[in-house]
């Protein structure tokens, strides 16, 4: 009966999609969780007969739901369903190594690039007249916000991290290690971020399991757990890779389109000036900034008077293109480094020098536009403080004190939310009464103007 529900996963109606997920959640909870093998020293999971309907196709459709679903309620329900399903089967008997690689490829498709059609499960969709996923599949950022896409991708990354933690130890490094190492070194911002998210979630899933911290009241236990992971060699290798990303991530293939546009504008600037195009290859952001900055001044001085106006106008266009590239690079660098820092912190052993981790996490908390990524950075900061205070020893407490102080200053930066009383020493009015009066005055002025 369960396979008959599959065509309705991506139905046009939200209520139908929600009902499918809820029905599968009910079926999954009816089956007993798998148990550990009593005949092996390795915690291999044994499949439960009541969960025989949980197939590769079922897991693929749930993961695809995480990548495609824009409704937050269904997305959260799909994440819960995924976690329940993984607890009911021996995952290496249902999924192949190729499935893991393809799942990561689908989840880590660069923003703005259409999702690979070969990796999407159509499964005889019951809604052929209207494709509810068209915008998400085509990655049309004119119809979808970056935040919505990132919310889905991060949810998929979290799901793959939990799958990694449940994969049998003997083959975990071979199956996940290669995929994650390749993702961390791919040069694509989203692939690197998603690989870091998978590492972080795998580490935290193991920590929660090992520390026995399943209650919200005992949430600190898994943060300060200092035992060994079930696959220490893999985790040590991944720790080195994520720390390398934290310290060196600076340019990404995702910027290729913006850089091509900036190069065309700089080339057009040279053409108007009558200068032979001497733009360097590869064309970098630094080269673009030089072309419209220090490199532009002698060109402008040497230009004829009647050409200077056109040059200045063209420089303004080039400046806008270069500024867009700089903003994109900053956005990617902040997001990637913060994700890698979160993974490094989750792995538990902090490096000798914490400056890179501190800068990465604080930069994301301060300037990350995505609430999803900003929240993850905040959680990483809390974990780092817990490690410094409770595990690493007194010599690390000063670093945590500095971070907490910076966070406090950031929280208090909005003078309307947390007023700076030092600036109001000479005021005789009640502060909040003054605020209300200002707001009422502004509202009256707006009404009068209308």
Coordinates of C-alpha atoms in Angstrom, one line a residue:
X1 CA 0.0 0.0 0.0
X2 CA 2.8 2.4 0.8
X3 CA 4.2 2.7 -2.7
X4 CA 0.8 3.9 -3.8
X5 CA 1.5 7.1 -1.8
X6 CA 4.7 7.9 -3.6
X7 CA 3.2 9.6 -6.6
X8 CA 1.5 12.1 -4.2
X9 CA 4.8 13.3 -2.6
X10 CA 5.0 16.3 -5.0
X11 CA 1.3 16.9 -5.5
X12 CA 0.3 20.5 -6.4
X13 CA -1.9 20.8 -3.2
X14 CA 0.0 21.5 0.0
X15 CA -2.6 19.5 2.0
X16 CA -2.0 16.4 0.0
X17 CA 1.8 16.6 0.3
X18 CA 1.5 17.1 4.1
X19 CA -0.9 14.1 4.3
X20 CA 1.5 11.8 2.5
X21 CA 4.3 12.7 4.9
X22 CA 2.1 12.3 8.0
X23 CA 0.8 8.9 6.7
X24 CA 4.4 7.6 6.2
X25 CA 5.4 8.9 9.6
X26 CA 2.5 6.9 11.2
X27 CA 3.6 3.8 9.4
X28 CA 7.2 4.3 10.4
X29 CA 6.3 4.7 14.0
X30 CA 4.4 1.5 14.0
X31 CA 7.6 -0.5 13.2
X32 CA 10.0 -1.2 16.0
X33 CA 13.4 0.6 15.9
X34 CA 16.3 -1.6 14.7
X35 CA 18.5 -3.1 17.4
X36 CA 22.2 -3.6 17.6
X37 CA 23.6 -7.0 16.6
X38 CA 24.2 -9.2 19.6
X39 CA 26.7 -11.4 17.8
X40 CA 29.1 -8.7 16.6
X41 CA 31.3 -6.3 18.5
X42 CA 30.5 -3.7 15.9
X43 CA 27.2 -1.8 16.4
X44 CA 25.7 -3.1 13.1
X45 CA 22.0 -2.4 12.7
X46 CA 19.6 -5.2 12.0
X47 CA 16.5 -4.6 9.9
X48 CA 13.1 -5.0 11.4
X49 CA 10.5 -7.0 9.5
X50 CA 7.8 -4.5 10.2
X51 CA 9.8 -1.9 8.2
X52 CA 10.3 -4.0 5.0
X53 CA 8.4 -1.3 3.0
X54 CA 11.2 1.2 3.6
X55 CA 13.0 1.0 0.3
X56 CA 15.7 3.0 -1.5
X57 CA 12.9 4.7 -3.5
X58 CA 11.2 5.7 -0.3
X59 CA 14.3 7.3 1.2
X60 CA 15.1 9.0 -2.1
X61 CA 11.6 10.6 -2.2
X62 CA 11.9 11.9 1.3
X63 CA 15.3 13.4 0.7
X64 CA 14.0 14.9 -2.5
X65 CA 11.2 16.4 -0.5
X66 CA 13.8 18.1 1.7
X67 CA 15.5 19.6 -1.4
X68 CA 12.2 20.7 -3.2
X69 CA 9.7 21.6 -0.5
X70 CA 9.1 25.3 0.1
X71 CA 6.4 24.8 2.8
X72 CA 8.2 25.0 6.2
X73 CA 5.7 22.7 8.0
X74 CA 6.1 20.0 5.4
X75 CA 9.9 20.5 5.3
X76 CA 10.1 19.9 9.1
X77 CA 7.7 16.9 8.9
X78 CA 9.9 15.4 6.1
X79 CA 13.0 15.9 8.3
X80 CA 11.3 14.1 11.2
X81 CA 10.2 11.3 8.8
X82 CA 13.7 10.8 7.5
X83 CA 15.1 10.5 11.0
X84 CA 12.4 8.0 11.9
X85 CA 13.0 5.9 8.8
X86 CA 16.7 5.7 9.3
X87 CA 16.1 4.2 12.8
X88 CA 13.9 1.5 11.3
X89 CA 16.3 0.0 8.8
X90 CA 19.9 -1.1 8.3
X91 CA 20.8 1.7 6.0
X92 CA 23.6 0.0 4.1
X93 CA 21.2 -2.7 2.9
X94 CA 18.7 -0.1 1.5
X95 CA 21.1 2.4 0.0
X96 CA 24.2 1.9 -2.1
X97 CA 27.4 4.0 -2.1
X98 CA 26.2 5.5 -5.4
X99 CA 23.0 6.6 -3.8
X100 CA 25.0 8.6 -1.2
X101 CA 27.1 10.2 -3.9
X102 CA 24.0 11.2 -5.9
X103 CA 22.1 12.4 -2.9
X104 CA 24.9 14.7 -2.0
X105 CA 25.2 15.9 -5.6
X106 CA 21.5 16.8 -5.7
X107 CA 21.6 18.6 -2.4
X108 CA 24.8 20.5 -3.2
X109 CA 23.8 21.7 -6.7
X110 CA 25.1 25.3 -6.9
X111 CA 22.5 28.0 -6.3
X112 CA 21.1 29.3 -9.6
X113 CA 22.0 26.1 -11.4
X114 CA 19.1 23.8 -12.5
X115 CA 18.9 20.6 -10.5
X116 CA 20.1 17.5 -12.4
X117 CA 17.1 15.9 -14.1
X118 CA 18.7 12.5 -13.9
X119 CA 18.7 12.6 -10.1
X120 CA 15.1 13.6 -9.6
X121 CA 12.5 10.9 -8.9
X122 CA 9.3 11.6 -10.9
X123 CA 7.6 8.4 -9.8
X124 CA 4.5 8.9 -11.9
X125 CA 3.5 12.1 -10.2
X126 CA -0.2 12.4 -9.6
X127 CA -0.1 16.1 -10.5
X128 CA 1.0 16.2 -14.2
X129 CA -0.9 19.4 -15.1
X130 CA 0.9 21.6 -12.8
X131 CA 4.6 21.2 -11.8
X132 CA 4.7 22.7 -8.3
X133 CA 8.5 22.3 -8.3
X134 CA 9.3 24.0 -11.6
X135 CA 10.9 27.1 -9.9
X136 CA 13.0 25.0 -7.5
X137 CA 14.1 22.6 -10.2
X138 CA 15.2 25.4 -12.5
X139 CA 16.6 27.4 -9.5
X140 CA 14.7 30.5 -10.6
X141 CA 15.9 33.0 -8.0
X142 CA 13.4 35.5 -9.4
X143 CA 10.5 33.4 -8.1
X144 CA 12.3 31.9 -5.0
X145 CA 14.3 33.7 -2.4
X146 CA 17.9 32.6 -1.6
X147 CA 16.7 32.0 2.0
X148 CA 14.1 29.5 0.8
X149 CA 16.6 27.5 -1.3
X150 CA 19.2 27.5 1.5
X151 CA 16.6 26.3 4.0
X152 CA 15.9 23.3 1.8
X153 CA 19.6 22.6 1.1
X154 CA 20.6 22.8 4.8
X155 CA 17.7 20.5 5.7
X156 CA 19.1 18.0 3.2
X157 CA 22.6 18.4 4.5
X158 CA 21.4 17.7 8.1
X159 CA 19.6 14.6 6.8
X160 CA 22.7 13.3 5.2
X161 CA 24.7 14.0 8.3
X162 CA 22.4 11.8 10.3
X163 CA 22.6 9.1 7.7
X164 CA 26.4 9.2 7.9
X165 CA 26.3 8.7 11.7
X166 CA 24.1 5.6 11.3
X167 CA 26.1 4.1 8.4
X168 CA 28.1 1.0 9.6
X169 CA 31.6 1.8 10.7
X170 CA 33.5 -0.6 8.5
X171 CA 32.5 1.1 5.3
X172 CA 31.7 4.6 6.5
X173 CA 35.0 6.1 5.5
X174 CA 34.9 4.5 2.1
X175 CA 31.3 5.6 1.4
X176 CA 31.1 9.1 3.0
X177 CA 34.8 10.0 3.4
X178 CA 35.4 10.3 -0.3
X179 CA 32.2 12.3 -0.9
X180 CA 32.8 14.7 1.9
X181 CA 36.5 15.3 1.2
X182 CA 35.6 16.0 -2.5
X183 CA 32.9 18.4 -1.4
X184 CA 35.1 20.3 1.0
X185 CA 37.8 20.8 -1.7
X186 CA 35.4 21.3 -4.7
X187 CA 35.8 25.1 -5.1
X188 CA 32.0 25.6 -5.2
X189 CA 30.7 27.5 -2.2
X190 CA 27.5 25.5 -1.7
X191 CA 29.2 22.2 -2.1
X192 CA 31.8 23.1 0.5
X193 CA 29.1 24.4 2.9
X194 CA 26.9 21.3 2.5
X195 CA 29.9 19.0 3.1
X196 CA 30.7 21.0 6.3
X197 CA 27.0 20.7 7.4
X198 CA 27.1 16.9 6.9
X199 CA 30.3 16.7 8.9
X200 CA 28.8 18.8 11.7
X201 CA 25.6 16.9 11.9
X202 CA 27.3 13.5 11.8
X203 CA 29.5 14.6 14.7
X204 CA 26.7 15.9 16.7
X205 CA 24.5 12.8 16.1
X206 CA 27.3 10.6 17.4
X207 CA 27.8 13.0 20.4
X208 CA 24.2 12.8 21.3
X209 CA 24.1 9.0 21.0
X210 CA 27.3 8.6 23.0
X211 CA 26.5 11.0 25.8
X212 CA 23.0 9.8 26.2
X213 CA 21.8 13.4 26.0
X214 CA 18.3 13.2 24.5
X215 CA 16.5 15.7 26.8
X216 CA 16.5 19.4 26.4
X217 CA 17.3 19.8 30.1
X218 CA 20.6 18.0 29.5
X219 CA 21.5 19.7 26.3
X220 CA 25.0 20.6 27.5
X221 CA 26.1 17.0 27.8
X222 CA 26.6 16.3 24.1
X223 CA 28.5 19.6 23.7
X224 CA 31.1 18.8 26.2
X225 CA 31.3 15.0 25.5
X226 CA 35.0 14.2 25.0
X227 CA 35.0 10.5 24.1
X228 CA 36.2 9.0 20.8
X229 CA 34.1 8.8 17.7
X230 CA 33.2 5.4 16.3
X231 CA 35.4 6.1 13.3
X232 CA 38.3 8.4 14.6
X233 CA 40.5 8.1 11.5
X234 CA 37.7 9.5 9.3
X235 CA 36.8 12.3 11.8
X236 CA 40.5 13.3 12.1
X237 CA 40.8 13.5 8.4
X238 CA 37.7 15.6 8.1
X239 CA 38.8 17.8 11.0
X240 CA 42.0 18.7 9.0
X241 CA 40.0 19.5 5.9
X242 CA 37.4 21.8 7.6
X243 CA 40.2 23.7 9.4
X244 CA 41.9 24.2 6.1
X245 CA 38.7 25.6 4.7
X246 CA 38.3 28.0 7.7
X247 CA 41.7 29.4 7.0
X248 CA 41.9 29.5 3.3
X249 CA 38.5 29.7 1.6
X250 CA 38.5 32.9 -0.5
X251 CA 37.3 32.4 -4.1
X252 CA 34.7 30.2 -5.6
X253 CA 33.4 28.9 -8.9
X254 CA 30.0 30.3 -8.0
X255 CA 31.3 33.8 -8.9
X256 CA 32.1 32.9 -12.5
X257 CA 29.0 34.6 -14.0
X258 CA 29.5 37.8 -12.0
X259 CA 33.2 37.9 -12.8
X260 CA 32.5 37.5 -16.5
X261 CA 30.2 40.4 -16.4
X262 CA 32.8 42.5 -14.5
X263 CA 35.4 41.6 -17.0
X264 CA 33.2 42.6 -19.9
X265 CA 32.6 46.0 -18.3
X266 CA 36.3 46.5 -17.6
X267 CA 37.1 45.5 -21.2
X268 CA 34.5 48.0 -22.5
X269 CA 36.2 50.7 -20.4
X270 CA 39.5 50.0 -22.1
X271 CA 37.9 50.1 -25.5
X272 CA 36.4 53.6 -24.9
X273 CA 39.8 54.8 -23.8
X274 CA 41.5 53.3 -26.8
X275 CA 43.8 51.3 -24.7
X276 CA 44.8 47.8 -25.8
X277 CA 43.1 45.3 -23.5
X278 CA 45.7 44.2 -21.0
X279 CA 43.4 42.6 -18.5
X280 CA 45.2 39.7 -16.8
X281 CA 44.2 36.0 -17.0
X282 CA 42.8 34.6 -14.9
X283 CA 40.8 37.7 -14.2
X284 CA 40.4 38.1 -10.5
X285 CA 38.5 40.5 -8.3
X286 CA 41.8 42.3 -7.4
X287 CA 42.5 42.8 -11.1
X288 CA 39.0 44.2 -11.6
X289 CA 39.4 46.6 -8.7
X290 CA 42.7 47.8 -10.0
X291 CA 41.3 48.3 -13.5
X292 CA 38.6 50.7 -12.2
X293 CA 40.8 52.2 -9.5
X294 CA 44.5 52.9 -9.7
X295 CA 44.7 51.6 -13.2
X296 CA 42.0 53.9 -14.4
X297 CA 43.6 57.2 -13.3
X298 CA 46.4 57.3 -15.9
X299 CA 43.9 56.3 -18.6
X300 CA 41.6 59.2 -17.7
X301 CA 44.5 61.7 -17.6
X302 CA 45.6 60.6 -21.1
X303 CA 42.1 60.6 -22.6
X304 CA 40.9 63.5 -24.8
X305 CA 38.6 66.0 -23.2
X306 CA 35.6 65.0 -25.2
X307 CA 36.1 61.3 -24.2
X308 CA 36.4 61.8 -20.4
X309 CA 32.6 62.1 -19.8
X310 CA 32.0 58.8 -21.6
X311 CA 34.9 57.2 -19.7
X312 CA 33.5 58.3 -16.3
X313 CA 30.1 57.0 -17.2
X314 CA 31.5 53.6 -18.3
X315 CA 33.6 53.5 -15.2
X316 CA 30.4 53.8 -13.1
X317 CA 29.0 50.8 -14.8
X318 CA 32.2 48.8 -14.3
X319 CA 32.3 49.9 -10.6
X320 CA 28.7 48.6 -10.1
X321 CA 29.7 45.2 -11.6
X322 CA 32.9 45.0 -9.5
X323 CA 31.0 45.9 -6.3
X324 CA 28.6 43.1 -7.0
X325 CA 31.4 40.7 -7.3
X326 CA 33.0 41.9 -4.1
X327 CA 29.7 41.6 -2.2
X328 CA 29.2 38.0 -3.6
X329 CA 32.7 37.0 -2.6
X330 CA 32.2 38.3 0.9
X331 CA 28.8 36.5 1.1
X332 CA 30.4 33.2 0.0
X333 CA 33.5 33.6 2.2
X334 CA 31.4 34.3 5.3
X335 CA 29.0 31.4 4.7
X336 CA 31.7 28.8 3.8
X337 CA 34.1 29.7 6.6
X338 CA 31.3 29.8 9.2
X339 CA 30.0 26.4 8.1
X340 CA 33.5 24.9 8.2
X341 CA 34.1 26.4 11.6
X342 CA 30.8 24.9 12.9
X343 CA 32.0 21.5 11.7
X344 CA 35.4 21.9 13.4
X345 CA 33.8 22.9 16.6
X346 CA 31.3 20.0 16.5
X347 CA 34.2 17.6 16.1
X348 CA 35.3 18.6 19.6
X349 CA 39.0 19.1 19.5
X350 CA 39.7 22.8 19.1
X351 CA 43.0 23.9 17.3
X352 CA 45.8 25.5 19.2
X353 CA 44.9 28.9 17.8
X354 CA 41.2 29.9 18.0
X355 CA 41.4 33.2 16.1
X356 CA 40.3 31.8 12.7
X357 CA 37.3 30.0 14.3
X358 CA 36.3 33.0 16.3
X359 CA 36.5 35.3 13.3
X360 CA 34.5 32.9 11.1
X361 CA 31.7 32.4 13.6
X362 CA 31.4 36.1 14.6
X363 CA 31.5 37.3 11.0
X364 CA 28.5 35.0 10.2
X365 CA 26.6 36.2 13.3
X366 CA 27.3 39.8 12.4
X367 CA 26.7 39.9 8.7
X368 CA 25.2 36.6 7.3
X369 CA 22.0 37.5 5.5
X370 CA 20.5 34.0 5.7
X371 CA 18.7 33.4 9.0
X372 CA 19.3 29.7 8.6
X373 CA 23.0 30.1 8.3
X374 CA 23.2 32.8 11.0
X375 CA 21.3 30.6 13.4
X376 CA 23.8 27.7 12.8
X377 CA 26.6 30.1 13.4
X378 CA 25.0 31.1 16.7
X379 CA 24.7 27.5 17.8
X380 CA 28.4 26.9 16.8
X381 CA 29.3 29.9 19.1
X382 CA 27.4 28.3 22.0
X383 CA 29.2 25.0 21.4
X384 CA 32.6 26.7 21.3
X385 CA 31.9 28.5 24.5
X386 CA 30.9 25.2 26.2
X387 CA 34.1 23.5 25.0
X388 CA 36.3 26.4 26.2
X389 CA 34.7 26.6 29.6
X390 CA 34.0 22.9 30.4
X391 CA 36.5 20.8 28.4
X392 CA 39.6 22.7 27.2
X393 CA 40.6 24.2 30.6
X394 CA 41.1 27.6 32.1
X395 CA 43.7 28.7 29.5
X396 CA 40.8 28.7 26.9
X397 CA 38.3 30.5 29.0
X398 CA 39.7 33.9 28.0
X399 CA 38.9 33.2 24.3
X400 CA 35.3 32.3 25.3
X401 CA 35.1 35.4 27.4
X402 CA 36.2 37.5 24.5
X403 CA 33.6 35.9 22.2
X404 CA 30.8 36.3 24.7
X405 CA 31.8 40.0 25.2
X406 CA 31.7 40.6 21.5
X407 CA 28.3 38.9 21.2
X408 CA 27.0 41.1 24.1
X409 CA 28.3 44.2 22.4
X410 CA 26.6 43.1 19.1
X411 CA 23.3 42.5 20.9
X412 CA 23.5 45.9 22.5
X413 CA 24.4 47.7 19.2
X414 CA 20.8 48.8 18.4
X415 CA 20.3 51.9 20.6
X416 CA 16.5 51.7 20.2
X417 CA 16.4 48.2 21.5
X418 CA 19.1 48.5 24.1
X419 CA 19.6 52.3 24.6
X420 CA 23.0 53.7 25.4
X421 CA 22.4 55.6 28.6
X422 CA 25.7 57.3 28.5
X423 CA 24.5 59.5 25.7
X424 CA 21.4 60.6 27.7
X425 CA 23.1 61.9 30.9
X426 CA 21.8 65.4 30.4
X427 CA 18.2 64.3 29.5
X428 CA 15.4 65.0 32.0
X429 CA 12.8 62.8 30.2
X430 CA 11.8 59.2 30.8
X431 CA 13.6 57.2 28.1
X432 CA 10.7 55.0 26.9
X433 CA 8.2 57.8 27.1
X434 CA 10.5 59.8 24.9
X435 CA 10.7 56.9 22.4
X436 CA 6.9 56.6 22.3
X437 CA 6.4 60.3 21.8
X438 CA 8.9 60.3 18.9
X439 CA 7.0 57.4 17.3
X440 CA 3.6 59.2 17.8
X441 CA 5.0 62.4 16.3
X442 CA 6.3 60.6 13.3
X443 CA 3.0 58.9 12.8
X444 CA 1.1 62.2 13.0
X445 CA 3.5 63.8 10.4
X446 CA 3.0 60.9 8.1
X447 CA -0.8 61.1 8.4
X448 CA -0.7 64.9 7.8
X449 CA 1.4 64.5 4.7
X450 CA -1.0 61.9 3.3

